[in-house]
Each structure stands twice: as structure tokens, then as C-alpha cells.
Amino acid sequence: MQQDHGPVIGRDGEVRDVAEVLCATGASARVLLVTAEAGVGKTAVLDEARRRAAQEGTRVLRLAWEAAVDIPDPGCDLLLEDPDAGLLCFAAARRALVGAAAQDGELTGLSAFGAALADASRQAPFSLVVDGVERMPRHVAETLGLLLRLFRPRGVPVVMAVRPGTAGDAVVGQLTAAADRLLELPPLRQADVAALVATHVAGRFGRPAEPALAEAVSRALGTLRGNPRAVLSVVDSLDERALLELDGKLCLTVPAGELRLGSDPAELLGLARPDATADSGTTEALLALAHMASRAEVRFDDVLSLLPSVGVQAVERRLDRLVADRVLIVDREGRLSFAVPALGASLRTLPVRHDVPGAHARLVTSVSDRLGAEATGSGHPRLADHATAAGHRLDDELAVPVLLAAARESARTDQSLSARAYASALRRLAPQDPRTPGVLHEASSLSLWHGDHAGLLAIGEPLLARLDAPDAEHAESAAGLEAVAGAWALAALHEHRSPYADDADPRYREALSSLPAAAGLAALGGRYGIGPATPVPVPAAHPTVAAPARRRSGPMPSPPELRLLAAAGGSLADLRRARQSLPSDAIDEAGLDRLRNAAAYGDLAGALAAVLGDRYAAAGDSIAARYLTMVGDYLAGDWDAALAAARGIEVRGRSDTTAGASQSARALAAEIHCMRGDLERARAWLRRIPDTATHPLVTRARLGVRYRSGQAGEALERAWHDVRQARGAGLLAGVERVLLRIMWFELLQGRPSTARQAEEELQALHEEAASPMTHEAVLIARGIAHRDADSALAAHRLVQRRGDVHLAVLCCQCLTHVADDPRPWLTEATRNAHRLGMGRSFRTELTRAARRRNISMPRLRPTRDELTERDIKLVRMVSDGATNRQIAVALACSEKTVEQRLTRLFQRTGCRSRAELAAAWLDGNLARLGLLPRAAAWPSPGTGR
């Protein structure tokens, strides 16, 4: 259920249930048993319930046995805490009687203690809370059992908390059997985990957390993902170095696999599995395993080589115990992993006494001594990671054959392992080694076909070393290395890294200068906002990376395709010339439109997909792939998702050494914030863009932010300069939006002559580029400047067909000024602007337009949040005719809670009764109102019962 999060996040219903039991003194008193694993929050629920009950006027006492507090020891080792000093009738004289009776023996003291409490309950009814029953000594638990028999007829409610799995103890089992009702605290749901992370992060750092942070915490916790104590432990381990503030939110800059718990091994084991036993030998084995498993796949039998001096049987016993305690998990193939990945990450931060690289080396040599190096790699490919982790503990003469054989064997079944093995082998091979060119070619081909850009970038250093080798100038070697360099350059562009950027390694620029094909691919990035805009040299022939026999063409763009990609952002004449060198069926008009739209937004992945089609290898998790998604979200109007993608791209550029910075993503994020009126955040994104970036998308964002910041003159002057610079560099795609914005701002400034100049420039651009986007911009400009309703309407139709919500809003805004009937256009503009979250300045412009046309602003219905899964379950049960009692049993809550939830549902759905709610569900009205998530199933209209 969607609830306001109280002091105990995600436990509002459970706290309410416990508080109801505590308040039900007298004849309705019951004994409630609360169960939950360690760290799930039993004590927090009891404390919050006690506080709520006290606010209702109920006196709640606590029975303890670990420290002396309010009442003297009655001889039974049970102590009474009165946190709120509510039991005033239990006067000092009566306490003295209890203390005197305790001196006569335990039973006498217990009898006096019980009698005193029973007498107090008659004068001032109270409730009792007992926490941690499983920790009670046996004789204390027996005493509590006797007291329960005394309290029940006196109408004293009792709430006990116990950890499950302890009922095997006879006395504890008797206590649990005495309960009238069982309340089990489940792990927190993901939404509650997110709320807990957000609350704790905001409390620690004073800023909210990005939602992705909670998802990373959950992944790091594994089986403990819903454990509040574990969640807080991970969050407490974070520091400012692991977080980056973007858009006022803290984003995680380290991989989820590096999130950890605390640092004390005993505490770690106790949190991962409370009943796990952690002797020093087991802890050492876990430390070694954590270090070893982070580098390679570890199986049950492999760990026996970790502690050879301890003995096989001792290691086996410890592993068996850890698996039984669910600290470790063993899959069907015998692979070991930590049930809580954050535990392994925490252990890796601690020093280990054992020789872990030596253990990796022993695993490899134990097999290679029997089978030989190549047979070891081909027969046991997983040992490649162990050979890499062994480092210098393995000789190159043994490691290289193992790595190469494993790489070739696993190329079809485990591409990631194969790429790692190739990269490791290349780091060991000397540049002059005759095997190096072939290995470079194999590794680049494998990564290229699978879209593994990180794997391609990993061979950069070995590639440079080979290019510098004395014999690297041979014709055969040079041709093969040029193909490898081309694949490397394409991978660099996917990570938005340009070899021609100011901060790039100059060695790569020097290497590419002698390789025309690779240089052409690297220079292509400048046409898409990746690095400076430089001429794109296109060779007559293009070296190709060897393709598997089953494929007839490769994922590398051919020279004609490279020419087309470079011409996408230029003139129509250049585009036609580039297209003439391709087969007539290589790309259709729709593909050309997608290509030019991608060029306008600096979308390299979208451009490659439009040109290569099915040949385009998956872009994986590269920055180019993420930016492709971001552009789609922006055009579709899902700006919140686009901003989340921009933050993800920025974080990845900080946390991954292979990734660069996406200036296009930064510009688009600044554009969104500018449109929403949040100029401070827009300026923060723009400050991340270097002054040398000149792509039209960047110019457009800078113009909007500077103008809205009160720098109208400077904004327009710089925009004109950037337009001339972009046109001089042949970057025409995207300039039409800049000119359209210049014209609009010039009209707002009351300078019609300059606005006409922008319109004329836009018309000239359309004659040169003749793209669908320039055509749309010319039509919108006519509608704005000449009050041409037909042009504005035609532009609106084209923009809607292409799918650009923001530009459609501008068309509607224009039609509000010039259409015969402005009302529908004002309504659509207002609705879409509200959907996009556009800021006050835009709303003010719409209000002024409405006043000029003498119409009122439309009233929008408030946005309704979608119903949650538990809301839908409640609605379904209501439609099935279930009573409140039946619903309460199914949802594990009280009837009062059901009534409260139904009241909230009536408010959100507009229904006035259960019958109307059932009808709305069965007739599909809830779906038509947008209250149901897309994945939810609802009855078809007319299927009501």
C-alpha cells in the first residue's frame, strides 16, 4: 500500500497492529508474538507501537532481564521498565514488599511480584512488552511462562518478540505456543528500501539520493536486500568520495559490487547470518575466498588449495558450515558465491594472511602438470581468470598458452570470459612476438561482433605497442593492425571518447595519422558532438575485421557508409553524393530521416543503427547506447527519464575509466532544466561542457539558458556566432532549431528586422539541407512571423508524426496566437507543457496569449498516481464481494486498516461506495482514468457480474 512513511519505514500496518493489541486491555487483552529475522526491525516496531499506545493513554511497561532499571529484582531475574513513568500506583512501599519477599526465595518473590502487578493492573490497566525472547536464559523464560498464566485472566496484553527458528527450545516453544496471534515481519519491499535509503542519505549528507542508489544497495545485499539493519549498514559505509551530486541528488559513482557492510569480520558474519559460527579459521577462509572470488570463478573444490597447511577435512568442514549457515551459496556446478555480495566486498577491504595469488597459481598448475598448457585452457576455460589473477606467480610460457586456448574455446559460449583472456594474454605478449598481430585481430573481432566496447578499448595499449614495434611496418601486419585500430576507434566513439579531444592521449592521434581508415572512423565523432569537428578522411578501401563464416558482412561501416554517416549533418547535395555510392536498397527515405535526426542530436548509436541496420552490433551498456535511450525519452516527452539517463551517463563517465563525457547528454539535460525554469541546474550542466564544444545542440542549450538568465544581448550575439561557426564546419543538422529560437527571442525583444534576418537564414538553410526538420522549422517560422495558421498547422502535423513533444508544444503555442479557434490549441499546449513540467516563463507566455485572444486558461484535472499492486488486490477483492474481515485476513491487517484504505481509494478514484468502486474496476473505468499501471490486467468492458 502507498502510505506516508512514519518513523518506522514500511511498517505502518504492523506498528498499527501491535499498538492495537497494546491498547486492548481488559477482557479483549491478547498475547501477540512478533517474529522476524535479525535486523528486520522487531525492536523498532515495538518501540514505535509503544509510543503510539502511550499517546492513546495506555501504560506500556517492558519486561527485561539484562540490566537493573525501575523495579528491584523480585528474585526471578525479571526486571520491570517503566519508560513513561506511567505506573504511579506501584509506590515505593509496595516495591519494598516485593524486595522483602524476594529474600525468602524465588517463588515467593515471583508470587509477590505477580500479585503486585495484578493489583496495579486493576487500579491502572497497562500492557507489557517483552523483546528478544530467544536470548532469555532458560530459567528466566520459565518465569515468564508462569507470569503469562497470571496476566491472561487479569486482562494484561502482552507482546513478545522472538527470532524464528528458536522454537525448538522447549521453554521458548511453550512461550510461542501461549500466543493468541502471530505477526511475522517480512523483509522490506523495494519501495520501502528506497524510502529508507533516501531518508538515511538525506539525514547523513543533507541531500536526497538518486533512486538508482537504492537499487544498487539492494543488489549488493542479495538475500538481505529487505533487511533494514543491513541497508543502513551499507549506507553508513558510503562517504562523499563514493557519491556525486547531480540535479540536487546524490548519485553512486562506484559499482554495486563494491558496496560493503561494516569492517569487523565477526559483526559481518553475525549480520549475514546471526546463528553462523565464526571461529578464526573460518574467518580466514572467508577472507581468502572473498579475495579469490573477486578475480575468478571459484568452485567448492578450488577452495581446498587456499589453506593447504590447514588440511582438506578442516577446510571442508568450514565450507560446509558456511553453506549451511547460508553465508555462502553453491550452485549446481559447484560455484561458490556470497549470499550477501556486500559481505564479500567488506571482507576484501581487510588484509589476508594467506597467499591468494599463489592459490590461483596452484589451481592452474595442478591441472597443467597433468594435461599441458593448451589442453588446460581448452578443457578448463574458467582457469583463464585464475591465470590472470596469479600475475607473476605464473610464468608467461605457461600462462599465455592457457589464456589463448581458453579464449578461443570460450569465444562462442562465454564472450566475456574470452575477451578477458585475450586482454590478459596481450598484456603478457611482447610487441615483437609473432603471435601478437593475430591475437589482436582475434580479440578485436570477437569484441566487435558482440558490441563489447570495453573489451576493444582494453587492447588499446597492446595495439600501440605493436604499432611502435620495429617489424610492424610489414604490409600484412599493417593491414591487419589498421582493421584493429578502426574497431578500437569505433569503440572509443561509443564511449564518447575522441582521440582528437584536447585531453586525449596524444599517442593515439599519432598512431591514427598513419592509418587512414581508422582515422576516418575516429574523426566521425566530431560530426556527432564527440570531440572537435574535423574533416573525415574516407579511404577508397576499408580493411575489414574477419567475420565468422555464417555472416556475409561485418559491423564496421564500409567507406561508402562512413561517407554517408559523415554527410548526415551536412547539405542535401553532400548526402545525395554519399548515397550514390551505396546500393539503391541500402537505406530508404525513412532511414535517411532517422539518420539526419540522429545527427541533429549527436546520437551516434542511432545513426549507426539507421545505416547498418541488422549489421549493427548491440551497443551494450556504452554511453552511446544510453544516450540513444535518452534522446528517445526526450522526444517522447518523458523528461524525468531523460534526466535520469543523463545522470547515469555522467556517473558512468566518472566511475568507468573506459568511458568519456557526453557533451550532448549534458546539453540536453541543460535544455530540459531551462524549459522547466530551473536555471541553476541548467547552468550547472552547461558548466560541465568545455567552451570548445560547438555542436548545434550545445549552442541551442546555451542560447536558452543565457537568454532566460537575463543575458539576452550576449545570448543572441553568441548564438549568431556559433551558427556561423557550425555552418562553416558543415554542421547543419540541428542549426534550424537554433535559428528558430533566435527568431523567437528577437521578436520578444521587439527587433523585427533581426527576426526577419533569422527567418531568411532559416530559409537559406532549408534550401541547402532540405531535411524534414528544416521544413518543420520553416513552417513554424512562417506561422510565428507572418501569422500563417496553415503553415503552423502543417508543422504541427509533421512534428506529431515524427514524435517531438516539445516542438509540438511550440506549434500549439503558435496556433494559439493565429488559429481561428485558439481554445483546442491552448488546451493541448497547456496539457503537454504540464506533462513536461515546463516552467513559469512558458506558462506566463500562454496566459498572455489567452488574454490577447480573450479566452480563459483551461483547467487541468489533477494528476492521479497509479494504484499499487496491493491497491489493485484490494479493489479486486471488493469487486469479488469480499467482506472487510476477509480482506483483512488476506492482507494481514486489521479491519480498521481495511476501512482506512478503502476511504483513500474512494478519494483517489472518485467513487462513493464499494459498489461504484467494483463497477469502475469491472467496466474498465479505472484503466481509462490512467489509474492502473500498464502491466496490470483488468476485465474487459461489459464483463461485470
Tab-separated table of C-alpha atoms in Angstrom, residues 244 246 453-454 457 488-499 501 503-505 529-531 621-627 645-666 685 688-690:
chain	number	residue	atom	x	y	z
A	244	LEU	CA	28.358	12.674	-6.871
A	246	LEU	CA	23.735	15.887	-9.873
A	453	HIS	CA	33.375	-1.762	-26.429
A	454	ALA	CA	35.142	-2.066	-23.082
A	457	LEU	CA	39.345	-0.378	-25.510
A	488	TRP	CA	39.213	0.432	-31.406
A	489	ALA	CA	38.277	3.886	-32.730
A	490	LEU	CA	34.638	2.845	-33.145
A	491	ALA	CA	34.578	1.551	-29.582
A	492	ALA	CA	36.082	4.820	-28.322
A	493	LEU	CA	33.302	6.772	-30.044
A	494	HIS	CA	30.688	4.542	-28.405
A	495	GLU	CA	32.134	5.607	-25.062
A	496	HIS	CA	32.117	9.247	-26.256
A	497	ARG	CA	35.897	9.419	-26.240
A	498	SER	CA	37.603	11.191	-29.130
A	499	PRO	CA	41.309	10.681	-29.908
A	501	ALA	CA	39.995	15.815	-27.932
A	503	ASP	CA	42.538	15.769	-23.051
A	504	ALA	CA	43.106	12.626	-25.165
A	505	ASP	CA	46.353	10.665	-25.165
A	529	GLY	CA	29.384	16.138	-30.880
A	530	ILE	CA	32.167	13.770	-29.781
A	531	GLY	CA	35.359	15.795	-29.895
A	621	ASP	CA	25.934	-0.594	-21.921
A	622	SER	CA	28.024	2.017	-23.720
A	623	ILE	CA	27.418	5.721	-23.303
A	624	ALA	CA	26.216	5.866	-26.915
A	625	ALA	CA	23.539	3.266	-26.136
A	626	ARG	CA	22.428	5.150	-23.036
A	627	TYR	CA	22.303	8.419	-24.934
A	645	ALA	CA	19.630	8.812	-18.117
A	646	ALA	CA	21.809	11.931	-18.182
A	647	ARG	CA	22.756	11.412	-14.556
A	648	GLY	CA	23.544	7.757	-15.281
A	649	ILE	CA	25.774	8.759	-18.196
A	650	GLU	CA	27.599	11.318	-16.090
A	651	VAL	CA	28.138	8.862	-13.246
A	652	ARG	CA	29.403	6.200	-15.635
A	653	GLY	CA	31.885	8.666	-17.051
A	654	ARG	CA	33.204	9.193	-13.519
A	655	SER	CA	33.245	5.559	-12.386
A	656	ASP	CA	34.451	3.768	-15.538
A	657	THR	CA	37.935	4.529	-16.818
A	658	THR	CA	36.957	3.448	-20.338
A	659	ALA	CA	34.077	5.940	-20.556
A	660	GLY	CA	34.293	9.568	-21.529
A	661	ALA	CA	31.972	12.523	-21.032
A	662	SER	CA	28.917	13.065	-23.218
A	663	GLN	CA	28.623	16.740	-24.105
A	664	SER	CA	25.352	16.020	-25.937
A	665	ALA	CA	23.782	14.452	-22.846
A	666	ARG	CA	24.874	17.433	-20.765
A	685	TRP	CA	25.107	21.127	-16.616
A	688	ARG	CA	30.484	20.767	-17.473
A	689	ILE	CA	30.672	21.376	-21.236
A	690	PRO	CA	34.023	22.756	-22.465
